[in-house]
Amino acid sequence: MATLTYRNRRSEAVGGNDRRTEKENQDQSGNLDGQVEEDKEDSKDLRLTLMEEILLLGLKDKEGYTSFWNDCISSGLRGCILIELAFRGRIHLEPATLSKKKMLDRKVLLKSDAPTGDVLLDEALKHIKATSPPENVQSWIEFLTGETWNPLKLHYQLRNVRERLAKNLVEKGILTTEKQNFLLFDMTTHPVTNTTKKQPLVKRLQDSLLERWVNGPHRMDRRLLALIVLANASDVLENIFSNLADDKYEVAVTRSRELLDSNPDEDGNKNEGTEMIWAVLAAFNQS
């Protein structure tokens, strides 16, 4: 799994304009009962899943592939699945007790087995439903990546996740499919052809740490908080900052580090609706 460290700045340029309104931000951060959020997420517009957004942040725009040195994105995408399912009201963490105060001591429980309409999410949801006794977040990330020593859990592995997500983004008109020759082998790549999703996403994340900084994770839009945690776990966080001026870069990195250095066991119980984010952060801190 990823270790929560900062790499050197990369040179790919990213950017764009944030078109989300203040009302949308308030709606998303304020709706913590699951149902309204579920309705938003299950709509048939071009709203991307957390998995798709993280992959999009990791892709080199022109080359159409993630860094060959990135060995963290696979586990990061599995963290996306757990948080997305929680946002959609399908799973939740068992309540905290005196003996289970730590986020990783709390098990993942099924809340609803209603299909989400996303094949990867529904596949993971099916595994969670069928598992007894329940497992914690760290175990589920290991199971879904196939990085487990338990041979009885190997069938929980989700295969070809990046390829399947890239295909989804191609179908949504954001990526295209090409073949590139790398001397000894050919590789299918997915260059970005429509930046109307990636640029606003990058800008929105930049603004959350700069112009729209709310001075603390508990006041932040929970989806933006999740994306920062997941981008770091997937080793693509630097891609968000690469086109910032040096002064803004330092501010953004410092503030993101403040968020990521939070104590999940303390902060996870302070704001209903964000427990799964903190549990995922705790899992990557543990790795």
PDB file of N, CA and C in Angstrom, residues 70-111:
ATOM      1  N   ASN A  70       4.543   4.328 -10.228  1.00  0.00           N
ATOM      2  CA  ASN A  70       3.463   4.414  -9.249  1.00  0.00           C
ATOM      3  C   ASN A  70       2.941   3.016  -8.920  1.00  0.00           C
ATOM      4  N   ASP A  71       3.321   2.519  -7.745  1.00  0.00           N
ATOM      5  CA  ASP A  71       2.840   1.205  -7.320  1.00  0.00           C
ATOM      6  C   ASP A  71       1.777   1.328  -6.233  1.00  0.00           C
ATOM      7  N   CYS A  72       1.231   2.543  -6.074  1.00  0.00           N
ATOM      8  CA  CYS A  72       0.270   2.804  -5.006  1.00  0.00           C
ATOM      9  C   CYS A  72      -1.164   2.942  -5.509  1.00  0.00           C
ATOM     10  N   ILE A  73      -1.336   3.222  -6.783  1.00  0.00           N
ATOM     11  CA  ILE A  73      -2.658   3.596  -7.265  1.00  0.00           C
ATOM     12  C   ILE A  73      -3.655   2.441  -7.178  1.00  0.00           C
ATOM     13  N   SER A  74      -3.181   1.210  -7.286  1.00  0.00           N
ATOM     14  CA  SER A  74      -4.105   0.074  -7.222  1.00  0.00           C
ATOM     15  C   SER A  74      -4.809   0.011  -5.869  1.00  0.00           C
ATOM     16  N   SER A  75      -4.044   0.100  -4.793  1.00  0.00           N
ATOM     17  CA  SER A  75      -4.659   0.072  -3.462  1.00  0.00           C
ATOM     18  C   SER A  75      -5.454   1.345  -3.217  1.00  0.00           C
ATOM     19  N   GLY A  76      -4.998   2.473  -3.759  1.00  0.00           N
ATOM     20  CA  GLY A  76      -5.744   3.717  -3.603  1.00  0.00           C
ATOM     21  C   GLY A  76      -7.115   3.642  -4.235  1.00  0.00           C
ATOM     22  N   LEU A  77      -7.214   2.987  -5.389  1.00  0.00           N
ATOM     23  CA  LEU A  77      -8.503   2.847  -6.058  1.00  0.00           C
ATOM     24  C   LEU A  77      -9.457   1.966  -5.255  1.00  0.00           C
ATOM     25  N   ARG A  78      -8.916   0.990  -4.525  1.00  0.00           N
ATOM     26  CA  ARG A  78      -9.780   0.174  -3.665  1.00  0.00           C
ATOM     27  C   ARG A  78     -10.299   0.985  -2.480  1.00  0.00           C
ATOM     28  N   GLY A  79      -9.475   1.916  -1.994  1.00  0.00           N
ATOM     29  CA  GLY A  79      -9.966   2.833  -0.972  1.00  0.00           C
ATOM     30  C   GLY A  79     -11.091   3.697  -1.499  1.00  0.00           C
ATOM     31  N   CYS A  80     -10.981   4.090  -2.767  1.00  0.00           N
ATOM     32  CA  CYS A  80     -12.059   4.857  -3.418  1.00  0.00           C
ATOM     33  C   CYS A  80     -13.377   4.094  -3.374  1.00  0.00           C
ATOM     34  N   ILE A  81     -13.316   2.800  -3.637  1.00  0.00           N
ATOM     35  CA  ILE A  81     -14.522   1.981  -3.690  1.00  0.00           C
ATOM     36  C   ILE A  81     -15.239   1.991  -2.349  1.00  0.00           C
ATOM     37  N   LEU A  82     -14.486   1.828  -1.260  1.00  0.00           N
ATOM     38  CA  LEU A  82     -15.106   1.785   0.064  1.00  0.00           C
ATOM     39  C   LEU A  82     -15.752   3.126   0.414  1.00  0.00           C
ATOM     40  N   ILE A  83     -15.058   4.217   0.123  1.00  0.00           N
ATOM     41  CA  ILE A  83     -15.615   5.535   0.437  1.00  0.00           C
ATOM     42  C   ILE A  83     -16.826   5.833  -0.439  1.00  0.00           C
ATOM     43  N   GLU A  84     -16.739   5.483  -1.716  1.00  0.00           N
ATOM     44  CA  GLU A  84     -17.872   5.709  -2.618  1.00  0.00           C
ATOM     45  C   GLU A  84     -19.108   4.930  -2.151  1.00  0.00           C
ATOM     46  N   LEU A  85     -18.922   3.690  -1.748  1.00  0.00           N
ATOM     47  CA  LEU A  85     -20.043   2.886  -1.263  1.00  0.00           C
ATOM     48  C   LEU A  85     -20.636   3.489   0.010  1.00  0.00           C
ATOM     49  N   ALA A  86     -19.778   4.041   0.857  1.00  0.00           N
ATOM     50  CA  ALA A  86     -20.275   4.696   2.070  1.00  0.00           C
ATOM     51  C   ALA A  86     -21.052   5.956   1.724  1.00  0.00           C
ATOM     52  N   PHE A  87     -20.534   6.747   0.786  1.00  0.00           N
ATOM     53  CA  PHE A  87     -21.234   7.960   0.358  1.00  0.00           C
ATOM     54  C   PHE A  87     -22.604   7.627  -0.231  1.00  0.00           C
ATOM     55  N   ARG A  88     -22.706   6.503  -0.887  1.00  0.00           N
ATOM     56  CA  ARG A  88     -23.959   6.127  -1.523  1.00  0.00           C
ATOM     57  C   ARG A  88     -24.904   5.386  -0.573  1.00  0.00           C
ATOM     58  N   GLY A  89     -24.527   5.289   0.687  1.00  0.00           N
ATOM     59  CA  GLY A  89     -25.403   4.678   1.671  1.00  0.00           C
ATOM     60  C   GLY A  89     -25.490   3.170   1.593  1.00  0.00           C
ATOM     61  N   ARG A  90     -24.457   2.511   1.025  1.00  0.00           N
ATOM     62  CA  ARG A  90     -24.487   1.050   0.903  1.00  0.00           C
ATOM     63  C   ARG A  90     -23.751   0.357   2.056  1.00  0.00           C
ATOM     64  N   ILE A  91     -22.723   0.977   2.603  1.00  0.00           N
ATOM     65  CA  ILE A  91     -21.979   0.390   3.716  1.00  0.00           C
ATOM     66  C   ILE A  91     -21.721   1.465   4.762  1.00  0.00           C
ATOM     67  N   HIS A  92     -21.337   1.039   5.966  1.00  0.00           N
ATOM     68  CA  HIS A  92     -20.954   1.972   7.017  1.00  0.00           C
ATOM     69  C   HIS A  92     -20.082   1.229   8.023  1.00  0.00           C
ATOM     70  N   LEU A  93     -19.434   1.972   8.893  1.00  0.00           N
ATOM     71  CA  LEU A  93     -18.644   1.356   9.959  1.00  0.00           C
ATOM     72  C   LEU A  93     -19.541   1.074  11.148  1.00  0.00           C
ATOM     73  N   GLU A  94     -19.248  -0.020  11.839  1.00  0.00           N
ATOM     74  CA  GLU A  94     -20.004  -0.298  13.043  1.00  0.00           C
ATOM     75  C   GLU A  94     -19.783   0.821  14.055  1.00  0.00           C
ATOM     76  N   PRO A  95     -20.750   1.092  14.920  1.00  0.00           N
ATOM     77  CA  PRO A  95     -20.620   2.197  15.878  1.00  0.00           C
ATOM     78  C   PRO A  95     -19.402   2.029  16.786  1.00  0.00           C
ATOM     79  N   ALA A  96     -18.834   3.154  17.161  1.00  0.00           N
ATOM     80  CA  ALA A  96     -17.691   3.129  18.071  1.00  0.00           C
ATOM     81  C   ALA A  96     -18.153   2.750  19.475  1.00  0.00           C
ATOM     82  N   THR A  97     -17.351   1.956  20.158  1.00  0.00           N
ATOM     83  CA  THR A  97     -17.608   1.589  21.548  1.00  0.00           C
ATOM     84  C   THR A  97     -16.341   1.814  22.345  1.00  0.00           C
ATOM     85  N   LEU A  98     -16.408   1.584  23.649  1.00  0.00           N
ATOM     86  CA  LEU A  98     -15.224   1.753  24.486  1.00  0.00           C
ATOM     87  C   LEU A  98     -14.094   0.829  24.053  1.00  0.00           C
ATOM     88  N   SER A  99     -14.456  -0.350  23.564  1.00  0.00           N
ATOM     89  CA  SER A  99     -13.441  -1.313  23.137  1.00  0.00           C
ATOM     90  C   SER A  99     -13.080  -1.171  21.659  1.00  0.00           C
ATOM     91  N   LYS A 100     -13.845  -0.344  20.933  1.00  0.00           N
ATOM     92  CA  LYS A 100     -13.597  -0.169  19.503  1.00  0.00           C
ATOM     93  C   LYS A 100     -13.607   1.311  19.152  1.00  0.00           C
ATOM     94  N   LYS A 101     -12.670   2.038  19.740  1.00  0.00           N
ATOM     95  CA  LYS A 101     -12.569   3.460  19.454  1.00  0.00           C
ATOM     96  C   LYS A 101     -11.753   3.719  18.196  1.00  0.00           C
ATOM     97  N   LYS A 102     -10.782   2.852  17.929  1.00  0.00           N
ATOM     98  CA  LYS A 102      -9.921   3.052  16.771  1.00  0.00           C
ATOM     99  C   LYS A 102     -10.672   2.713  15.488  1.00  0.00           C
ATOM    100  N   MET A 103     -10.391   3.492  14.432  1.00  0.00           N
ATOM    101  CA  MET A 103     -11.105   3.314  13.177  1.00  0.00           C
ATOM    102  C   MET A 103     -10.895   1.915  12.596  1.00  0.00           C
ATOM    103  N   LEU A 104      -9.697   1.362  12.764  1.00  0.00           N
ATOM    104  CA  LEU A 104      -9.406   0.066  12.166  1.00  0.00           C
ATOM    105  C   LEU A 104      -9.894  -1.096  13.018  1.00  0.00           C
ATOM    106  N   ASP A 105     -10.430  -0.804  14.207  1.00  0.00           N
ATOM    107  CA  ASP A 105     -11.064  -1.853  15.005  1.00  0.00           C
ATOM    108  C   ASP A 105     -12.536  -2.014  14.651  1.00  0.00           C
ATOM    109  N   ARG A 106     -13.058  -1.047  13.925  1.00  0.00           N
ATOM    110  CA  ARG A 106     -14.484  -1.062  13.576  1.00  0.00           C
ATOM    111  C   ARG A 106     -14.681  -1.750  12.226  1.00  0.00           C
ATOM    112  N   LYS A 107     -15.633  -2.651  12.174  1.00  0.00           N
ATOM    113  CA  LYS A 107     -15.861  -3.459  10.982  1.00  0.00           C
ATOM    114  C   LYS A 107     -16.744  -2.729   9.972  1.00  0.00           C
ATOM    115  N   VAL A 108     -16.605  -3.122   8.710  1.00  0.00           N
ATOM    116  CA  VAL A 108     -17.443  -2.596   7.634  1.00  0.00           C
ATOM    117  C   VAL A 108     -18.729  -3.409   7.592  1.00  0.00           C
ATOM    118  N   LEU A 109     -19.867  -2.735   7.739  1.00  0.00           N
ATOM    119  CA  LEU A 109     -21.164  -3.405   7.757  1.00  0.00           C
ATOM    120  C   LEU A 109     -21.998  -3.003   6.544  1.00  0.00           C
ATOM    121  N   LEU A 110     -22.804  -3.927   6.089  1.00  0.00           N
ATOM    122  CA  LEU A 110     -23.717  -3.654   4.979  1.00  0.00           C
ATOM    123  C   LEU A 110     -24.888  -2.816   5.477  1.00  0.00           C
ATOM    124  N   LYS A 111     -25.208  -1.774   4.726  1.00  0.00           N
ATOM    125  CA  LYS A 111     -26.353  -0.922   5.041  1.00  0.00           C
ATOM    126  C   LYS A 111     -27.485  -1.131   4.043  1.00  0.00           C
TER     127      LYS A 111
END
